[in-house]
Coordinates of C-alpha atoms and ligand atoms in Angstrom, one line a residue:
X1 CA 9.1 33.0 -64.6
X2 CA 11.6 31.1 -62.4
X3 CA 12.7 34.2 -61.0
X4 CA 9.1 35.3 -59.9
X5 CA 8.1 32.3 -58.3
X6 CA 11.5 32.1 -56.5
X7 CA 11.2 35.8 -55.3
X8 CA 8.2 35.1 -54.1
X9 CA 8.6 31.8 -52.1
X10 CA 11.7 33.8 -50.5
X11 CA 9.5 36.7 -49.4
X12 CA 6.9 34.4 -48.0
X13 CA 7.2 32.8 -44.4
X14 CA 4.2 31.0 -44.5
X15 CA 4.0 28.5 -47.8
X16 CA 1.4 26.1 -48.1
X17 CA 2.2 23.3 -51.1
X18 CA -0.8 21.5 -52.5
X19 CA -1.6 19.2 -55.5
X20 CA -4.7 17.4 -56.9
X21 CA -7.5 15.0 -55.2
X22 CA -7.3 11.5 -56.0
X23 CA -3.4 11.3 -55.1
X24 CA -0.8 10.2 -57.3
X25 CA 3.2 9.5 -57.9
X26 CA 3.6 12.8 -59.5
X27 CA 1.2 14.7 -57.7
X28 CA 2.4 13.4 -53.7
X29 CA 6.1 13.6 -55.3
X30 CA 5.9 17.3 -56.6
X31 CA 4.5 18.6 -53.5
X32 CA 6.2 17.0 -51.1
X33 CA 10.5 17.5 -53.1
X34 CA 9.1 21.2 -53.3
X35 CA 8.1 21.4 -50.1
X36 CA 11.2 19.7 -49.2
X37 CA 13.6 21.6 -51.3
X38 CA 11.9 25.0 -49.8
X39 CA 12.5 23.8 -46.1
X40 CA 16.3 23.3 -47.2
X41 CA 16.8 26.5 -49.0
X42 CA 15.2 28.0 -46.1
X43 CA 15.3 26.0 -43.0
X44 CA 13.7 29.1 -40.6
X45 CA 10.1 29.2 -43.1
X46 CA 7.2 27.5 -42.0
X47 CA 6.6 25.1 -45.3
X48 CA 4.1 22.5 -45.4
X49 CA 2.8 19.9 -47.7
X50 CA -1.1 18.5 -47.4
X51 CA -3.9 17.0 -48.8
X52 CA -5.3 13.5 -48.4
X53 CA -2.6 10.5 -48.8
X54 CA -2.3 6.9 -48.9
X55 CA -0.5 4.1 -47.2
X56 CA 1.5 2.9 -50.6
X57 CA 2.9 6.5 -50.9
X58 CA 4.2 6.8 -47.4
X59 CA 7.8 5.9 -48.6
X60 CA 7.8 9.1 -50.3
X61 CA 8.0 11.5 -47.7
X62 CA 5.3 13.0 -45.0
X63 CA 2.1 14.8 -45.1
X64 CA 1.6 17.5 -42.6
X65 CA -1.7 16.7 -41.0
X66 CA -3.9 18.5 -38.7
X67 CA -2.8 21.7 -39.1
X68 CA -5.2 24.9 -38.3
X69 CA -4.9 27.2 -40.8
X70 CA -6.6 29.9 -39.0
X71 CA -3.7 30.5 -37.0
X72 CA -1.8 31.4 -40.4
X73 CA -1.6 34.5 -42.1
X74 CA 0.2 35.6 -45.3
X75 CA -0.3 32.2 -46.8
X76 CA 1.8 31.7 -50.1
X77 CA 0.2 28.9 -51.7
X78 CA 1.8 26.6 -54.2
X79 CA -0.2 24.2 -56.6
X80 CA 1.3 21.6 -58.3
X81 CA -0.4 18.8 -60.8
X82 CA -3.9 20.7 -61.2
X83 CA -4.9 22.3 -63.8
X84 CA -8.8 23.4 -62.1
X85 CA -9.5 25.2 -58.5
X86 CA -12.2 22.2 -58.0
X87 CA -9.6 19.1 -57.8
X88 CA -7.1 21.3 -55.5
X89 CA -6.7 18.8 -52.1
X90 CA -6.8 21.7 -49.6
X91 CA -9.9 20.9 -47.3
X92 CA -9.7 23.6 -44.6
X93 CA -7.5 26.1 -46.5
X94 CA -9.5 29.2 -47.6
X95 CA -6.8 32.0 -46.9
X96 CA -4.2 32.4 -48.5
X97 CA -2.5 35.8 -50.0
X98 CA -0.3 34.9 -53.5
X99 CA -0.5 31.2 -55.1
X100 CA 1.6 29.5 -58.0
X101 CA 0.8 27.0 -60.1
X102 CA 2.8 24.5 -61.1
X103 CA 1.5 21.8 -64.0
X104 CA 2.0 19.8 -67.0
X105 CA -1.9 19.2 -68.2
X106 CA -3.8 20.9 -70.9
X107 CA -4.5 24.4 -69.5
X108 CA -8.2 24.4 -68.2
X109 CA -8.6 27.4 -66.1
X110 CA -6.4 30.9 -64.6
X111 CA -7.0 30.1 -61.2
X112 CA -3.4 31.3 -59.1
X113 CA -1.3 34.6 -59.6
X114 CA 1.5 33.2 -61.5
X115 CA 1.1 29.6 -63.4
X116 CA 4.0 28.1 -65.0
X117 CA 2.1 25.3 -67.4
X118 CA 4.3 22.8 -69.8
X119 CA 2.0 20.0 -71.0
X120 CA 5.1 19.2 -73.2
X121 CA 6.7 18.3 -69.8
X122 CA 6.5 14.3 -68.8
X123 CA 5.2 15.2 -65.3
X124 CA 5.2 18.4 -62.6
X125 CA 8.1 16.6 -61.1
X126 CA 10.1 17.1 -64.0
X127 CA 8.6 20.8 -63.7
X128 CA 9.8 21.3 -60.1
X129 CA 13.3 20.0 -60.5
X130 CA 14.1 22.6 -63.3
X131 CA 12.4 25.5 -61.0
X132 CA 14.3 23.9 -58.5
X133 CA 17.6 23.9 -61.1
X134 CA 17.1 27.1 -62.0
X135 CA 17.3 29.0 -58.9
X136 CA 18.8 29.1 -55.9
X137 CA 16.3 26.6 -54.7
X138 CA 18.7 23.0 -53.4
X139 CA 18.3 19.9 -54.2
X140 CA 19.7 16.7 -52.6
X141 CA 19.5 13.2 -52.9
X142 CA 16.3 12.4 -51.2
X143 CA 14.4 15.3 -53.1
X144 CA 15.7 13.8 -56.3
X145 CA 14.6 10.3 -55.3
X146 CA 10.8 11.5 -54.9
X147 CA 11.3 13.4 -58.0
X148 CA 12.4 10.7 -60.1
X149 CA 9.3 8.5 -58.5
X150 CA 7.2 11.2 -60.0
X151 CA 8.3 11.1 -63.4
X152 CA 8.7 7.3 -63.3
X153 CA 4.9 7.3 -62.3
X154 CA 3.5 9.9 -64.8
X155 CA 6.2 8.1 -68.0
X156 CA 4.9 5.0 -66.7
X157 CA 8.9 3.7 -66.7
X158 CA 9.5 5.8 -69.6
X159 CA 6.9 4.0 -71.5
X160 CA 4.9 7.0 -72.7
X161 CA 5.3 9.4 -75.1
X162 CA 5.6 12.0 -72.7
X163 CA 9.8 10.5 -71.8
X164 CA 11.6 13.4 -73.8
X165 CA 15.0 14.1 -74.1
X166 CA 14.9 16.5 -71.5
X167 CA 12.9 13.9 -69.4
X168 CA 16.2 11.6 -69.0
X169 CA 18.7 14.6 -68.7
X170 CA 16.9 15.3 -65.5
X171 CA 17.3 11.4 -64.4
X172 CA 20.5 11.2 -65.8
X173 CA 21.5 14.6 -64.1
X174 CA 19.8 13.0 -60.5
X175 CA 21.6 9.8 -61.2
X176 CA 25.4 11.4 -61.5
X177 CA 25.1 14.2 -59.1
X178 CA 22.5 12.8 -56.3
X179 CA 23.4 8.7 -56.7
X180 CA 20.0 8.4 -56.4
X181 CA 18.4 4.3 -55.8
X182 CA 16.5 3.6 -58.8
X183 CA 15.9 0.2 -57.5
X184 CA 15.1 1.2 -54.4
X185 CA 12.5 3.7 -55.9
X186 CA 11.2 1.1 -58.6
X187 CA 10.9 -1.6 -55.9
X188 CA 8.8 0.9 -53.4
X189 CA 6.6 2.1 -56.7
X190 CA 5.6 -1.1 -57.7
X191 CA 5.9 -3.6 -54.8
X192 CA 2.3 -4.9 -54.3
X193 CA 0.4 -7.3 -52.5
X194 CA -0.5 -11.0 -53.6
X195 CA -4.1 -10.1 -53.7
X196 CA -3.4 -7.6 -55.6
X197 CA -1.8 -9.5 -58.3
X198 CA -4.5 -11.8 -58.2
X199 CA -6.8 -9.0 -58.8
X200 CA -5.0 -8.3 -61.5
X201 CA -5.4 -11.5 -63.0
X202 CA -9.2 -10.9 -62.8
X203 CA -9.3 -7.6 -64.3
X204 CA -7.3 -9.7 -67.3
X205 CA -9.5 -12.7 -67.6
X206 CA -12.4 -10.0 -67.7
X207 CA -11.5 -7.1 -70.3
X208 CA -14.7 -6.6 -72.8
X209 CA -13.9 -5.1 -76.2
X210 CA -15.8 -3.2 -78.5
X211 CA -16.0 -3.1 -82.2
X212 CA -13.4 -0.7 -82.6
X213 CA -10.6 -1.3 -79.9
X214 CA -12.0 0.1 -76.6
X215 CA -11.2 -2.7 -73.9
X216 CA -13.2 -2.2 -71.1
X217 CA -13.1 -4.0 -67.4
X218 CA -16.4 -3.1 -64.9
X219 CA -15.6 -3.9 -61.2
X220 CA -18.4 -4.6 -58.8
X221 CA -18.0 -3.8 -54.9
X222 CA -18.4 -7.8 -54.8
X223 CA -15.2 -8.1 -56.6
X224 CA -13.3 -6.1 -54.7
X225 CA -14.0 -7.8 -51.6
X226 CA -13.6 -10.8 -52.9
X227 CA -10.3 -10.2 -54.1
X228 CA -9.6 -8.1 -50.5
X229 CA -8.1 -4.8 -52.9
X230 CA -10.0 -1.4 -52.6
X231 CA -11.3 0.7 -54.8
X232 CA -8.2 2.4 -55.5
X233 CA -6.5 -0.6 -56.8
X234 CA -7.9 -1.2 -60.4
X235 CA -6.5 2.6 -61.2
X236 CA -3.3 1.8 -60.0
X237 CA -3.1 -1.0 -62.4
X238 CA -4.6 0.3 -65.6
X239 CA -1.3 1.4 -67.0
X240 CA -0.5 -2.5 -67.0
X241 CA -2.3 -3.1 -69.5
X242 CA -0.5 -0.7 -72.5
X243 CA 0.4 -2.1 -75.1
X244 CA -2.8 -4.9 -76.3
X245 CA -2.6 -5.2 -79.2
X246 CA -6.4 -5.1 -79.9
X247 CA -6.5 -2.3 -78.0
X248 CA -6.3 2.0 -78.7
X249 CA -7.8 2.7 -75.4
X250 CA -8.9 0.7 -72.1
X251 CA -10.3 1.6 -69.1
X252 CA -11.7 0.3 -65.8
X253 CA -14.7 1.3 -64.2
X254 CA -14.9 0.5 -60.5
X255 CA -17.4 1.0 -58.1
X256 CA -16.7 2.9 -54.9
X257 CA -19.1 2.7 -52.7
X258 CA -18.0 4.0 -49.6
X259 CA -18.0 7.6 -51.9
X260 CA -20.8 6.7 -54.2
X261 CA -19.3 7.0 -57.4
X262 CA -17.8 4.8 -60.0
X263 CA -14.7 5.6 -60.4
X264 CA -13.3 5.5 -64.1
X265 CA -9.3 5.3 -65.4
X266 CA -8.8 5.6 -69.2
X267 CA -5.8 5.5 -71.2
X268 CA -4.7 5.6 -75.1
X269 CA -2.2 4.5 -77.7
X270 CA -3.6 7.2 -80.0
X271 CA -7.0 9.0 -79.9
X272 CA -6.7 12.0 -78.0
X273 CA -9.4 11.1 -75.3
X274 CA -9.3 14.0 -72.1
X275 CA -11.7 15.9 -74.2
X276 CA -14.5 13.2 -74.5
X277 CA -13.8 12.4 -70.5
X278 CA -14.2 16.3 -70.4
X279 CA -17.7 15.9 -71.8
X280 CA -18.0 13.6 -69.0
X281 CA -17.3 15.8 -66.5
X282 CA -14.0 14.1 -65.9
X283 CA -10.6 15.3 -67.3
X284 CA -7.1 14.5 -67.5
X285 CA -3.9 14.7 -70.4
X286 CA -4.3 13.6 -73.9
X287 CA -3.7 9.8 -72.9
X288 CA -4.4 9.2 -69.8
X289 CA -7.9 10.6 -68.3
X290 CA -10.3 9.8 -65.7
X291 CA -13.7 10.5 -64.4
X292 CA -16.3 9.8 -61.5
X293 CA -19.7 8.6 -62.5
X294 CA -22.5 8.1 -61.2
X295 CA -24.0 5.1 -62.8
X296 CA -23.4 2.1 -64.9
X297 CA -25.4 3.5 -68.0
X298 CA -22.9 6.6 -67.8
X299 CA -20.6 4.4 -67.9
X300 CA -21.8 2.4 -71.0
X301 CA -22.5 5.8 -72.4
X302 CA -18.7 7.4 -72.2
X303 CA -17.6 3.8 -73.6
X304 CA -19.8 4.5 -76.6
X305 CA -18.2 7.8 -76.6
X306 CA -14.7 6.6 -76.7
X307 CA -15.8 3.6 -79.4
X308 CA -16.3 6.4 -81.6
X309 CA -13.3 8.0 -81.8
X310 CA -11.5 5.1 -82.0
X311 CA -13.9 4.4 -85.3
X312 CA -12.7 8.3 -85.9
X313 CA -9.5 7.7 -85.7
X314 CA -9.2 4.8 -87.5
X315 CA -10.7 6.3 -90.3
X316 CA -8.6 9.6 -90.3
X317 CA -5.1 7.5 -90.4
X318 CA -4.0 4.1 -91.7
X319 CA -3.4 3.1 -87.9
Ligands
AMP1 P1 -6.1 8.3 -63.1 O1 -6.7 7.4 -64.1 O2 -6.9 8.5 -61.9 O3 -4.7 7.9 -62.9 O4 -6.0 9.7 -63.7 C1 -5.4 10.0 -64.9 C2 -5.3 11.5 -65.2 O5 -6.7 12.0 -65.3 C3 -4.7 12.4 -64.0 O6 -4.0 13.4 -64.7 C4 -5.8 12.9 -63.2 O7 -5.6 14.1 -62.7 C5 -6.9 13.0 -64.3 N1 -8.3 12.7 -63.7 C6 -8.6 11.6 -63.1 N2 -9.9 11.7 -62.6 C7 -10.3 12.9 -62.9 C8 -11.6 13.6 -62.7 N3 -12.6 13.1 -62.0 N4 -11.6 14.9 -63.2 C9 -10.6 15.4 -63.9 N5 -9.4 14.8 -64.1 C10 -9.3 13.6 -63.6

């Protein structure tokens, strides 16, 4: 399948790379290093990356804004981290001739001409660099550097089951042939703000638990502004708190008002929980899902949900 998708990014001008809503590591860093790598291979193409950003990415790479897509024909486009057509970031985009997908969840839906799915593989970053390793596609040291900030996000530092052999022949690969900055990369992924920090130690001092090992952390508008963070912010630190003891699975549930939706972030040492954020009309991988809602008593209802099969699971295994 590396062949096809490379035969058809060379026989396309016109290539439009695009991930999921709700930015992430992986997701901005897939897009952008194949966007990137295209550009290299094939400096004369016109090859953009787009969707909806955020300041703490910026030090990633660039978005290409305000572009008008009408004036484009013979689109290729080129989806990476989504496994649905509804969470695909491309407001304004409704042309395009041939798209690829590119992704490491749980298949959902058949929604581009060719789809190269792995949910064996740590992250689409991972996914991009062998594409990019098997073809004539090129790679150089600043590619591999949003690369590896993609895998790092997705492995949580290689904390997650999801770091694989493979995973580190990639990083090791980037590390000996590219040089790449881990500490530069590590220091620009996780640098935060004091009031972040703070936050943080609110969300702590205010996890509730249920009977069998959900830990659970509701954040009010008032909270946020109180503590100066945005809604964004409780997300970015939910995979802080891995490894509780007490805990199979935790989430935060934050309110955003400015969209009108509570925002959820769950993640497990164990019970398989995408499937019961599914149900919730929410998604994600195996252990590490998330949702919007639209009320607090949805939100009591999916933590019910997940209290269960943690009970489930505890029954089924000597855990
Ligand atoms: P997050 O907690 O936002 O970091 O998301 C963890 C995982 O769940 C990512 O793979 C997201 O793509 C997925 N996810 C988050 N929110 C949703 C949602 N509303 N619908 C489907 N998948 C989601």
């Amino acid at each position: 399948m590396y062949n096809e998708i490379f035969d058809l990014i060379k026989s396309y001008n016109n290539i439009v790379v695009v991930r999921h809503v709700g930015v992430d590591p992986d997701a901005m860093a897939s897009s952008i290093a194949l966007r990137d790598s295209i550009k290299l291979t094939f400096p004369e193409k016109n090859v953009l990356a787009i969707g909806n950003g955020t300041v703490r990415f910026n030090f990633m790479g660039f978005l290409d804004k305000g572009i008008d897509f009408n004036q484009m024909d013979n689109i290729l486009l080129i989806v990476t981290d989504t496994p649905d057509k509804k969470r695909v970031d491309m407001e304004g985009l409704t042309h395009y001739e041939k798209s690829i997908k590119i992704d490491h969840h749980p298949f959902i839906e058949k929604f581009c001409d060719v789809e190269l799915i792995d949910p064996d593989k740590s992250s689409a970053s991972e996914m991009v660099y062998d594409l990019i390793n098997n073809t004539p596609l090129l790679l150089n040291k600043q590619i591999c550097e949003e690369l590896f900030a993609g895998i790092v996000g997705d492995t949580n530092r290689f904390l997650f089951s999801n770091s694989k052999c493979e995973t580190f022949n990639v990083v090791a690969d980037m590390i000996k042939n590219y040089n790449i900055d881990i500490t530069k990369v590590y220091y620009n992924l996780y640098r935060r703000p004091l009031s972040e920090v703070k936050f943080f130690g609110y969300m702590a001092n205010n996890i509730k638990t249920t009977e069998n090992g959900v830990g659970f952390m509701i954040l009010r508008n008032e909270d946020l502004i109180s503590y100066g963070v945005d809604s964004a912010t409780s997300g970015n630190l939910i995979n802080e708190f891995n490894n509780i003891g007490e805990l199979l699975i935790w989430l935060s549930a934050t309110e955003d008002v400015k969209n009108n939706f509570i925002r959820v972030s769950v993640r497990s040492r164990g019970p398989v929980i995408n499937t019961v954020l599914e149900r919730h009309g929410g998604g994600g991988h195996a252990l590490a899902s998330g949702a919007k809602l639209k009320t607090f008593e949805e939100v009591d209802e999916l933590i019910k949900d997940l209290d269960n099969l943690c009970k489930d699971y505890l029954e089924s295994s000597d855990k």
